Coordinates of C-alpha atoms in Angstrom, one line a residue:
M178 CA -0.2 -17.2 1.5
S179 CA 0.4 -20.6 -0.1
T180 CA 0.3 -20.5 -3.8
T181 CA 0.2 -24.3 -4.4
G182 CA -2.6 -26.7 -4.3
A183 CA -5.7 -27.7 -6.3
T184 CA -7.1 -24.2 -6.8
A185 CA -6.2 -22.8 -10.2
D186 CA -6.9 -19.2 -9.0
P187 CA -6.2 -18.9 -5.3
L188 CA -6.9 -15.3 -5.3
A189 CA -10.4 -15.8 -6.6
A190 CA -10.9 -18.5 -3.9
L191 CA -10.1 -15.9 -1.3
G192 CA -12.8 -13.6 -2.9
A193 CA -15.3 -16.3 -2.1
L194 CA -14.5 -16.3 1.7
P195 CA -17.5 -15.4 3.9
G196 CA -17.9 -11.6 4.2
V197 CA -15.3 -10.6 1.5
A198 CA -18.0 -9.9 -1.1
D199 CA -19.6 -7.4 1.3
S200 CA -16.2 -5.7 1.7
V201 CA -15.7 -5.6 -2.1
E202 CA -19.2 -4.0 -2.6
S203 CA -18.7 -1.6 0.2
V204 CA -15.4 -0.4 -1.3
R205 CA -16.9 -0.1 -4.8
K206 CA -19.6 2.1 -3.4
A207 CA -17.1 4.3 -1.6
V208 CA -14.9 4.7 -4.6
D209 CA -17.9 5.5 -6.9
R210 CA -19.0 8.3 -4.5
V211 CA -15.6 10.0 -4.9
Y212 CA -15.6 9.6 -8.7
G213 CA -19.2 10.8 -8.9
H214 CA -18.4 14.0 -7.1
R215 CA -18.8 17.1 -9.4
I216 CA -15.4 18.4 -8.4
M217 CA -13.7 15.3 -9.8
R218 CA -14.9 16.3 -13.2
R219 CA -13.1 19.6 -13.1
R220 CA -10.2 19.3 -10.6
S221 CA -9.3 15.7 -10.6
T222 CA -5.6 16.4 -10.8
E223 CA -5.7 18.5 -7.7
I224 CA -7.5 15.6 -5.8
T225 CA -4.9 13.1 -7.0
S226 CA -2.0 15.3 -5.8
E227 CA -3.7 15.8 -2.4
A228 CA -4.4 12.1 -2.1
A229 CA -0.8 11.3 -2.9
L230 CA 0.4 13.6 -0.1
R231 CA -2.1 12.3 2.4
G232 CA -1.3 8.7 1.4
A233 CA 2.5 9.2 2.0
R234 CA 1.8 10.8 5.3
G235 CA -0.3 7.9 6.4
S236 CA 2.2 5.3 5.3
A237 CA 5.1 7.0 7.0
A238 CA 3.0 7.3 10.2
L239 CA 2.6 3.5 10.2
S240 CA 6.3 3.2 9.9
G241 CA 6.9 5.4 13.0
A242 CA 7.0 8.9 11.6
D243 CA 3.7 10.3 12.5
W244 CA 3.9 13.9 11.3
A245 CA 1.1 16.4 10.9
L246 CA 0.0 16.8 7.3
E247 CA 1.0 20.4 7.3
E248 CA 4.4 19.6 8.3
V249 CA 4.7 17.1 5.5
R250 CA 3.3 19.7 3.2
R251 CA 5.7 22.6 4.2
R252 CA 9.0 20.5 4.6
T253 CA 11.5 20.5 1.8
D254 CA 14.5 18.8 3.4
F255 CA 13.9 15.2 4.5
S256 CA 17.5 14.3 5.3
G257 CA 17.8 15.4 8.8
D258 CA 17.0 12.4 10.9
D259 CA 15.4 8.9 10.8
E260 CA 11.8 10.1 10.8
A261 CA 12.4 12.7 8.2
R262 CA 14.0 10.1 6.0
V263 CA 10.9 7.8 6.4
V264 CA 8.6 10.7 5.4
G265 CA 10.8 11.5 2.4
G266 CA 10.8 7.9 1.4
A267 CA 7.1 7.7 1.5
L268 CA 6.8 10.7 -0.7
R269 CA 9.2 9.3 -3.2
L270 CA 7.3 6.0 -3.3
T271 CA 4.1 7.6 -3.9
A272 CA 5.5 9.6 -6.8
E273 CA 7.4 6.7 -8.2
A274 CA 4.4 4.2 -8.0
G275 CA 2.5 6.0 -10.8
Q276 CA 5.4 5.4 -13.2
L277 CA 5.4 1.7 -12.7
L278 CA 1.9 0.7 -13.5
S279 CA 2.6 -0.6 -17.0
I280 CA 5.5 -2.9 -15.7
W281 CA 3.7 -4.4 -12.7
R282 CA 1.5 -6.9 -14.6
Q283 CA 4.6 -8.2 -16.6
S284 CA 7.3 -8.0 -13.9
P285 CA 6.1 -7.3 -10.3
L286 CA 9.5 -8.4 -8.9
R287 CA 11.2 -5.8 -10.9
V288 CA 8.8 -3.2 -9.7
L289 CA 9.3 -4.3 -6.0
A290 CA 13.0 -4.0 -6.5
R291 CA 12.6 -0.5 -8.0
L292 CA 10.4 0.6 -5.1
H293 CA 13.0 -0.5 -2.6
L294 CA 15.8 1.3 -4.6
V295 CA 13.8 4.5 -4.5
V296 CA 13.1 4.3 -0.7
A297 CA 16.4 2.9 0.6
A298 CA 18.9 4.7 -1.7
N299 CA 21.2 5.3 1.2
D300 CA 21.7 1.5 2.1
A301 CA 23.6 0.9 -1.2
D302 CA 24.9 -2.7 -0.5
R303 CA 21.4 -4.1 0.2
V304 CA 19.2 -2.0 -2.0
G305 CA 16.8 -3.3 -4.6
R306 CA 17.2 -7.0 -3.9
P307 CA 15.7 -9.5 -1.5
R308 CA 17.6 -10.1 1.7
Q309 CA 20.2 -13.0 1.7
T310 CA 20.7 -15.6 4.3
G311 CA 21.8 -14.1 7.5
E312 CA 21.1 -10.6 6.7
P313 CA 19.0 -8.7 9.4
V314 CA 15.8 -6.9 8.7
D315 CA 15.2 -3.4 10.1
E316 CA 11.5 -3.4 10.6
P317 CA 11.1 -2.8 14.3
L318 CA 7.4 -2.1 14.5
V319 CA 6.6 -5.6 13.0
E320 CA 7.2 -8.5 15.4
L321 CA 6.1 -11.4 13.2
P322 CA 8.2 -14.5 12.7
L323 CA 10.7 -13.8 9.9
P324 CA 10.8 -16.3 7.1
D325 CA 14.2 -17.4 5.9
A326 CA 15.8 -16.2 2.7
D327 CA 14.9 -19.4 0.8
E328 CA 11.2 -19.1 1.8
V329 CA 11.1 -15.6 0.8
S330 CA 12.5 -16.3 -2.6
A331 CA 10.0 -19.1 -3.2
R332 CA 7.0 -17.1 -2.0
L333 CA 8.0 -14.0 -4.0
E334 CA 8.2 -16.2 -7.1
G335 CA 4.8 -17.6 -6.3
L336 CA 3.3 -14.1 -5.8
S337 CA 4.8 -12.9 -9.1
A338 CA 3.5 -15.9 -11.0
L339 CA -0.1 -15.1 -9.6
I340 CA 0.1 -11.5 -10.7
V341 CA 1.5 -12.3 -14.2
A342 CA -1.1 -15.1 -14.7
G343 CA -3.9 -12.7 -13.8
S344 CA -7.0 -13.5 -11.7
A345 CA -10.7 -13.1 -11.6
A346 CA -10.4 -12.0 -8.0
P347 CA -11.6 -8.4 -7.2
A348 CA -8.9 -5.8 -7.1
L349 CA -9.4 -5.4 -3.3
V350 CA -8.5 -9.1 -2.7
T351 CA -5.4 -8.9 -5.0
A352 CA -4.2 -5.6 -3.3
A353 CA -4.7 -7.0 0.2
V354 CA -2.8 -10.2 -0.7
V355 CA 0.2 -8.4 -2.2
H356 CA 0.3 -6.1 0.9
G357 CA 0.0 -8.9 3.4
E358 CA 2.4 -11.1 1.6
L359 CA 5.1 -8.5 1.5
M360 CA 4.5 -7.6 5.1
A361 CA 4.7 -11.4 6.2
L362 CA 7.9 -11.9 4.2
R363 CA 9.6 -8.6 4.7
P364 CA 11.8 -9.5 1.7
F365 CA 14.1 -6.5 1.9
A366 CA 16.5 -5.4 4.5
S367 CA 14.5 -2.4 5.4
H368 CA 11.4 -0.3 4.5
N369 CA 9.2 -3.2 3.9
G370 CA 6.1 -1.6 5.2
L371 CA 6.5 1.4 2.9
V372 CA 7.1 -0.8 0.0
A373 CA 4.1 -3.1 0.7
R374 CA 1.8 -0.1 1.0
A375 CA 3.1 1.3 -2.3
A376 CA 2.5 -2.0 -3.9
E377 CA -1.1 -2.1 -2.6
R378 CA -1.6 1.3 -4.2
I379 CA -0.3 0.1 -7.6
V380 CA -2.7 -2.8 -7.5
L381 CA -5.7 -0.6 -6.7
V382 CA -4.8 1.9 -9.4
G383 CA -3.6 -0.5 -12.1
S384 CA -6.8 -2.7 -11.7
G385 CA -9.0 0.1 -12.6
L386 CA -10.7 0.3 -9.3
D387 CA -9.0 3.7 -8.5
P388 CA -7.5 4.8 -11.8
K389 CA -6.8 8.3 -10.7
S390 CA -5.4 7.3 -7.5
V391 CA -7.8 9.3 -5.3
C392 CA -8.6 6.7 -2.7
P393 CA -5.4 6.3 -0.7
A394 CA -5.6 3.2 1.4
E395 CA -2.6 4.4 3.4
V396 CA -4.8 7.1 4.9
G397 CA -7.3 4.5 6.2
H398 CA -4.6 2.2 7.5
A399 CA -3.2 5.1 9.5
E400 CA -6.6 6.1 10.7
L401 CA -7.4 2.6 11.8
G402 CA -4.2 2.7 13.8
R403 CA -1.1 0.6 14.1
A404 CA -2.5 -1.8 16.6
A405 CA -5.4 -2.7 14.4
Y406 CA -3.2 -3.0 11.4
L407 CA -0.8 -5.5 13.1
A408 CA -3.8 -7.5 14.5
A409 CA -5.2 -7.8 11.0
L410 CA -1.9 -8.7 9.7
D411 CA -1.6 -11.5 12.3
G412 CA -4.7 -12.9 10.7
Y413 CA -3.2 -12.9 7.3
V414 CA -0.1 -14.7 8.6
S415 CA -2.1 -17.3 10.3
G416 CA -3.4 -18.5 6.9
T417 CA -6.8 -19.5 8.3
P418 CA -9.9 -18.5 6.3
E419 CA -11.1 -16.3 9.1
G420 CA -7.7 -14.6 9.3
M421 CA -7.4 -14.0 5.7
A422 CA -11.0 -12.6 5.4
A423 CA -10.4 -10.3 8.3
W424 CA -7.2 -8.9 6.7
I425 CA -9.0 -8.3 3.4
A426 CA -11.9 -6.6 5.2
H427 CA -9.3 -4.3 7.1
C428 CA -7.7 -3.4 3.8
G429 CA -11.2 -2.7 2.4
K430 CA -12.0 -0.4 5.4
A431 CA -8.8 1.4 4.7
V432 CA -9.7 2.1 1.1
E433 CA -13.0 3.2 2.2
L434 CA -11.5 5.7 4.6
G435 CA -9.1 6.9 2.0
A436 CA -12.1 7.5 -0.3
R437 CA -13.8 9.4 2.4
E438 CA -10.8 11.6 2.9
S439 CA -10.8 12.5 -0.8
T440 CA -14.5 13.2 -0.7
A441 CA -13.9 15.6 2.1
V442 CA -11.1 17.3 0.0
C443 CA -13.7 17.6 -2.8
E444 CA -16.2 19.2 -0.5
A445 CA -13.6 21.6 0.7
L446 CA -12.7 22.6 -2.8
Q447 CA -16.4 23.0 -3.7
R448 CA -17.0 25.3 -0.8
G449 CA -14.0 27.3 -1.8
A450 CA -15.3 27.6 -5.4
A451 CA -18.8 28.5 -4.3

């Protein structure tokens, strides 16, 4: 996403694209349904915990470790192989994201570095910093053109400036842009997808749209499938109004599906309490 030009608030300009307002409204209604559920008034902590688990599972699935939910729930050792490490990393990121909300608006790049440190601790020499010229990127499921290190640095600074300055854009738009920009740049040597989806979660929670973190977009992204995810991401990378709007709508649908998942969890708890 270009952060230069005549528009003082480029995120708000994206919010005015055709169809985006409908996505924003649909997401708001889906989120309101979860928060209005009677179980949320008494057992919101349980819903938050379950949403975190399911969100981590969904994010890991998009990064190639598509485990059954019960396998993620029962497993305690995530060091055995590459898939296990991806799932373990997704779980750590979900836990860490909630601790970084207060820092995000003042120093988003610091938060991104922390997220990468948490997920890629076993890659010590390249952890927690943007990749440098000539360094490869291990993101085999994403086959987009890879920007060079100078472009990555400039665009990360631009994204950071937008976040710190604030925007009148709806939370969905900001979250979608943060997610899309990180996937387009792949600023780290590895685990960019996991970091991007954790950053999306931070925006949705920190904005107040989903303050209890019970609408895991990662669940929806996984349910929509990797092919649809990558196709929508192509739209973001194209930079066209149609492509950007399609990516925002895709992210909106993911949030709606995450909200639906937690609504189902509320219903299950209600049946158990009846």
